[in-house]
């Protein structure tokens, strides 16, 4: 039972707090994988940027590995792992819009389920991976309907530097 609660909490913190839509920012085949993302990363802290408070987010690490030339497999592993079901798997790829890097991530649920994409703006600064998410309620308050990749891309061009990116997550690179 504790394992189910932990998985639910991790999924809630990662995916449900951030906006999710049916369309990514680009076709996965447009961008090729970059080696600066590949490896193991240790969670350091999460911040709510509107008031600099800590985000409640369990301690974890992520492992990013190439899946193919254009996509990654992202494995989120909580520190207090009890069973294999505590590990969460995502499939993701990068999009770049006006030199800003974005991660398009979808939870690996099943082959018959239409994927929902969580989008994170990110930077790799040496041994640090920092990414920002848009809280679901902030996205919903904008009253925007994303009905295609091109509409999503247009939305991101307009909002890439705006203060809607309120969740910040910081990870440090671990030796392989």
CSV table of C-alpha atoms in Angstrom, one decimal:
chain,number,residue,atom,x,y,z
A,1,UNK,CA,0.0,0.0,0.0
A,2,UNK,CA,2.9,2.4,0.8
A,3,UNK,CA,4.3,1.7,-2.6
A,4,UNK,CA,1.0,2.7,-4.3
A,5,UNK,CA,0.9,5.9,-2.3
A,6,UNK,CA,4.5,6.8,-3.1
A,7,UNK,CA,3.9,6.3,-6.8
A,8,UNK,CA,0.7,8.3,-6.8
A,9,UNK,CA,2.5,11.1,-4.9
A,10,UNK,CA,5.4,11.1,-7.3
A,11,UNK,CA,3.1,11.1,-10.4
A,12,UNK,CA,1.0,13.9,-8.8
A,13,UNK,CA,4.1,16.0,-8.1
A,14,UNK,CA,5.7,15.5,-11.5
A,15,UNK,CA,2.9,15.3,-14.1
A,16,UNK,CA,-0.4,16.6,-12.5
A,17,UNK,CA,0.9,19.9,-11.2
A,18,UNK,CA,2.2,20.8,-14.7
A,19,UNK,CA,0.0,21.4,-17.7
A,20,UNK,CA,-0.5,18.5,-20.0
A,21,UNK,CA,-1.8,18.6,-23.6
A,22,UNK,CA,-2.4,16.2,-26.5
A,23,UNK,CA,0.2,17.8,-28.8
A,24,UNK,CA,3.9,18.1,-28.4
A,25,UNK,CA,5.9,21.2,-29.4
A,26,UNK,CA,7.3,19.5,-32.5
A,27,UNK,CA,7.7,16.2,-34.3
A,28,UNK,CA,10.2,14.1,-32.4
A,29,UNK,CA,12.2,13.5,-35.6
A,30,UNK,CA,13.1,17.2,-36.0
A,31,UNK,CA,15.7,17.2,-33.2
A,32,UNK,CA,18.4,14.7,-32.6
A,33,UNK,CA,19.5,13.6,-29.1
A,34,UNK,CA,22.2,15.6,-27.3
A,35,UNK,CA,24.7,14.0,-25.1
A,36,UNK,CA,24.5,16.7,-22.4
A,37,UNK,CA,21.2,15.2,-21.2
A,38,UNK,CA,22.3,11.6,-21.1
A,39,UNK,CA,23.2,10.2,-17.7
A,40,UNK,CA,22.0,10.0,-14.1
A,41,UNK,CA,20.8,13.1,-12.3
A,42,UNK,CA,20.1,13.6,-8.6
A,43,UNK,CA,17.3,15.8,-7.4
A,44,UNK,CA,18.5,18.8,-5.4
A,45,UNK,CA,15.5,21.0,-4.9
A,46,UNK,CA,12.2,22.3,-6.3
A,47,UNK,CA,11.0,25.9,-6.0
A,48,UNK,CA,7.8,27.7,-6.5
A,49,UNK,CA,9.2,30.8,-8.0
A,50,UNK,CA,6.2,33.1,-7.2
A,51,UNK,CA,7.2,33.1,-3.5
A,52,UNK,CA,10.5,31.2,-3.4
A,53,UNK,CA,9.0,28.4,-1.3
A,54,UNK,CA,10.1,24.8,-1.6
A,55,UNK,CA,8.0,22.5,-3.7
A,56,UNK,CA,7.0,19.3,-2.0
A,57,UNK,CA,8.7,16.7,-4.1
A,58,UNK,CA,10.1,13.5,-2.9
A,59,UNK,CA,13.8,12.8,-3.2
A,60,UNK,CA,14.7,11.0,-6.4
A,61,UNK,CA,17.0,10.6,-9.3
A,62,UNK,CA,16.4,10.5,-12.9
A,63,UNK,CA,18.2,8.5,-15.6
A,64,UNK,CA,18.1,9.7,-19.2
A,65,UNK,CA,19.2,7.3,-21.9
A,66,UNK,CA,18.7,7.4,-25.7
A,67,UNK,CA,15.8,5.4,-26.9
A,68,UNK,CA,16.5,6.0,-30.6
A,69,UNK,CA,18.1,8.9,-32.6
A,70,UNK,CA,15.4,11.4,-31.6
A,71,UNK,CA,13.9,10.2,-28.3
A,72,UNK,CA,15.0,9.4,-24.7
A,73,UNK,CA,13.7,7.1,-22.1
A,74,UNK,CA,13.5,8.9,-18.8
A,75,UNK,CA,13.4,6.8,-15.6
A,76,UNK,CA,12.4,8.5,-12.4
A,77,UNK,CA,13.5,6.5,-9.4
A,78,UNK,CA,12.4,7.5,-5.8
A,79,UNK,CA,14.9,7.1,-3.1
A,80,UNK,CA,12.6,5.0,-1.0
A,81,UNK,CA,11.9,2.4,-3.7
A,82,UNK,CA,10.1,-0.7,-2.6
A,83,UNK,CA,9.0,-2.4,-5.8
A,84,UNK,CA,9.6,-2.1,-9.5
A,85,UNK,CA,6.3,-0.2,-9.8
A,86,UNK,CA,7.8,2.7,-7.8
A,87,UNK,CA,10.0,3.4,-10.9
A,88,UNK,CA,8.2,5.7,-13.4
A,89,UNK,CA,9.1,5.6,-17.1
A,90,UNK,CA,8.7,8.4,-19.5
A,91,UNK,CA,9.4,8.8,-23.2
A,92,UNK,CA,10.7,12.2,-24.2
A,93,UNK,CA,12.3,14.3,-26.8
A,94,UNK,CA,13.6,17.8,-27.2
A,95,UNK,CA,12.2,20.7,-29.1
A,96,UNK,CA,14.0,24.0,-29.7
A,97,UNK,CA,12.2,27.2,-30.3
A,98,UNK,CA,14.2,30.4,-30.8
A,99,UNK,CA,17.2,28.7,-29.1
A,100,UNK,CA,15.2,27.8,-26.0
A,101,UNK,CA,15.2,24.1,-25.2
A,102,UNK,CA,12.0,22.2,-24.2
A,103,UNK,CA,11.4,18.6,-23.1
A,104,UNK,CA,8.3,16.9,-24.4
A,105,UNK,CA,7.5,14.1,-21.9
A,106,UNK,CA,4.8,11.5,-21.9
A,107,UNK,CA,4.3,8.9,-19.2
A,108,UNK,CA,4.6,5.4,-20.6
A,109,UNK,CA,1.1,4.0,-19.8
A,110,UNK,CA,0.2,1.7,-22.6
A,111,UNK,CA,0.2,1.5,-26.4
A,112,UNK,CA,-3.5,2.1,-26.9
A,113,UNK,CA,-3.7,5.3,-24.8
A,114,UNK,CA,-3.3,8.6,-26.7
A,115,UNK,CA,-0.2,10.3,-25.0
A,116,UNK,CA,-0.5,13.5,-23.0
A,117,UNK,CA,2.6,15.7,-23.1
A,118,UNK,CA,4.0,17.6,-20.2
A,119,UNK,CA,6.3,20.3,-21.5
A,120,UNK,CA,9.3,21.6,-19.5
A,121,UNK,CA,11.7,24.4,-20.4
A,122,UNK,CA,15.2,23.4,-19.5
A,123,UNK,CA,18.9,24.2,-19.4
A,124,UNK,CA,22.0,22.1,-18.9
A,125,UNK,CA,24.6,24.3,-17.1
A,126,UNK,CA,27.7,22.2,-16.7
A,127,UNK,CA,26.8,19.5,-14.1
A,128,UNK,CA,23.3,21.0,-13.4
A,129,UNK,CA,20.0,20.3,-15.1
A,130,UNK,CA,17.4,22.9,-14.4
A,131,UNK,CA,13.9,22.7,-15.7
A,132,UNK,CA,10.8,24.8,-15.3
A,133,UNK,CA,7.2,23.8,-15.5
A,134,UNK,CA,4.0,25.7,-16.0
A,135,UNK,CA,1.5,24.9,-13.2
A,136,UNK,CA,-1.7,23.4,-14.6
A,137,UNK,CA,-3.9,26.1,-13.0
A,138,UNK,CA,-1.8,28.9,-14.6
A,139,UNK,CA,-2.1,27.3,-18.0
A,140,UNK,CA,-5.8,26.8,-17.5
A,141,UNK,CA,-6.2,30.5,-16.5
A,142,UNK,CA,-4.8,31.6,-19.9
A,143,UNK,CA,-7.9,30.1,-21.6
A,144,UNK,CA,-5.8,28.6,-24.4
A,145,UNK,CA,-6.8,25.5,-26.3
A,146,UNK,CA,-3.9,23.6,-27.9
A,147,UNK,CA,-5.4,21.7,-30.9
A,148,UNK,CA,-2.2,21.1,-33.0
A,149,UNK,CA,1.6,21.1,-32.9
A,150,UNK,CA,1.6,24.5,-34.7
A,151,UNK,CA,-0.8,26.1,-32.1
A,152,UNK,CA,1.4,24.7,-29.3
A,153,UNK,CA,4.5,26.1,-30.9
A,154,UNK,CA,2.9,29.5,-31.3
A,155,UNK,CA,1.8,29.4,-27.7
A,156,UNK,CA,5.4,28.6,-26.6
A,157,UNK,CA,6.9,31.4,-28.7
A,158,UNK,CA,4.6,33.9,-27.0
A,159,UNK,CA,5.2,32.6,-23.5
A,160,UNK,CA,8.7,31.3,-23.4
A,161,UNK,CA,10.1,34.2,-21.4
A,162,UNK,CA,6.9,35.1,-19.4
A,163,UNK,CA,6.5,34.5,-15.7
A,164,UNK,CA,4.2,31.4,-16.2
A,165,UNK,CA,7.2,29.1,-15.6
A,166,UNK,CA,6.6,28.9,-11.8
A,167,UNK,CA,7.9,25.5,-10.9
A,168,UNK,CA,11.7,25.1,-11.0
A,169,UNK,CA,13.5,21.7,-10.5
A,170,UNK,CA,17.2,21.4,-10.0
A,171,UNK,CA,19.2,18.2,-10.6
A,172,UNK,CA,23.0,17.5,-10.3
A,173,UNK,CA,24.8,15.1,-12.5
A,174,UNK,CA,26.0,11.8,-11.0
A,175,UNK,CA,29.0,9.8,-12.2
A,176,UNK,CA,28.0,7.0,-14.5
